[in-house]
């Protein structure tokens, strides 16, 4: 442990609430898909701040937008009309079949907004007292009380009871169980097409299509949580496009403003009728500074065909990892994912391998102690991915 790092670690322990288990690393600087720690050591970033910095660190054009907007206007409140917010909404809506946007500050808040909208839509538009939200096992929708209830993992809500009512969870992939769970009290089904925090688990397309069809048949809302999968990460702008789905509501956050805190829901014309002036709000939602950065982020993602890039690089990475899996039998149980959202499930506890990778300059996430989770910035070079696979092979062989 270097002196510089030991100093940071000591201050953290003294100053901050003990909510995070942190990696033994203090980062000081970043550029593209590279990071440097407080001792100047260089790393390849295969995590992108947990699917946040999709365009990489300190993207030149985004730095320009931040600098210009910082001198013009930061925040005024949603009491006023704001052009940057409208530019962003227009750009976002150009990517999907939705008609309206609500801006907020995080993924959890985006899902809260989706849940609130679904319930209010059922009562005010459909005239049904239907408030139940159905979610899937191993999902993750956030850490507010409402989204914790939706997430339904006992470990995460330990000590926080009582959680809000009105959430039912069924086994992911079990269509019959979902069919049984839908009742007259159901407002919506909320799911991730690829369960990110669940260990990078893509749900089968056929299942997803059946879930959507069931929602149509029973006249309830179909909500996709695209907080992690959205913004080109999976090889399409939205992951629901892979399956031809048309969710009524989509939540987005993580990479929306490439590292500044921002979330949103995209909503169809019909579902949007569930809100009216005064029914939902948040102070910072869609502020001028954040909207300017997010609008430029969306513009660059579209202009530079980042979805295609993610599909190509993700396909290349998965192929290389499958080849590694065959070369080293018994070491890798499964390679999963979609685009640049990749999980490498190891046959044994992966702590040692993860530590070796970090030591050799590769930052990734270890999920459930056995799955290496890769969420690299979409701008990462192919050579960096190849070098990672080679380093992983060494680490596995040792
Ligand atoms: C990260 C995540 C969230 C929560 O987002 P926060 O910004 O941390 O509140 C919700 N849903 C999914 C799928 C996520 O990956």
Coordinates of N, CA and C and ligand atoms in Angstrom, one line a residue, residues 106-109 111 140-142 192 197 225 227-228 253-254, ligand 1:
X106 N -31.5 10.1 -10.9 CA -30.8 8.8 -10.7 C -31.7 7.7 -11.3
X107 N -31.1 6.5 -11.3 CA -31.9 5.4 -11.7 C -33.0 5.0 -10.8
X108 N -32.8 5.1 -9.5 CA -33.8 4.8 -8.5 C -35.0 5.8 -8.7
X109 N -34.7 7.0 -8.9 CA -35.7 8.0 -9.0 C -36.5 7.9 -10.3
X111 N -37.1 5.0 -11.7 CA -38.0 3.9 -11.5 C -39.1 4.3 -10.5
X140 N -32.8 -5.7 -10.1 CA -32.3 -4.5 -9.3 C -32.9 -3.3 -9.8
X141 N -33.6 -2.5 -9.0 CA -34.3 -1.3 -9.5 C -33.9 -0.1 -8.6
X142 N -33.0 -0.2 -7.6 CA -32.6 0.9 -6.9 C -32.7 0.8 -5.4
X192 N -35.8 -5.7 -16.2 CA -34.6 -5.4 -17.0 C -34.4 -6.5 -18.0
X197 N -27.2 -6.1 -12.2 CA -26.7 -6.4 -10.8 C -26.9 -7.8 -10.5
X225 N -36.7 -1.3 -17.3 CA -35.7 -0.6 -16.6 C -34.4 -0.6 -17.5
X227 N -31.9 1.4 -17.1 CA -30.9 2.3 -16.4 C -29.5 1.8 -16.8
X228 N -29.2 0.5 -16.8 CA -27.9 0.0 -17.1 C -27.8 -0.4 -18.6
X253 N -30.8 6.2 -16.8 CA -30.0 7.0 -15.9 C -28.5 6.8 -16.2
X254 N -27.8 6.1 -15.4 CA -26.4 5.8 -15.5 C -25.6 6.7 -16.5
Ligands
LIG1 C1 -27.9 1.1 -11.1 C2 -29.3 0.7 -11.4 C3 -30.4 1.3 -10.8 C4 -30.2 2.3 -9.7 O1 -29.7 3.5 -10.2 P1 -29.1 4.6 -9.2 O2 -28.7 5.7 -10.1 O3 -28.0 4.0 -8.4 O4 -30.3 5.0 -8.3 C5 -31.6 0.9 -11.2 N1 -31.8 -0.1 -12.1 C6 -30.8 -0.7 -12.7 C7 -31.1 -1.7 -13.7 C8 -29.5 -0.3 -12.4 O5 -28.5 -1.0 -13.0

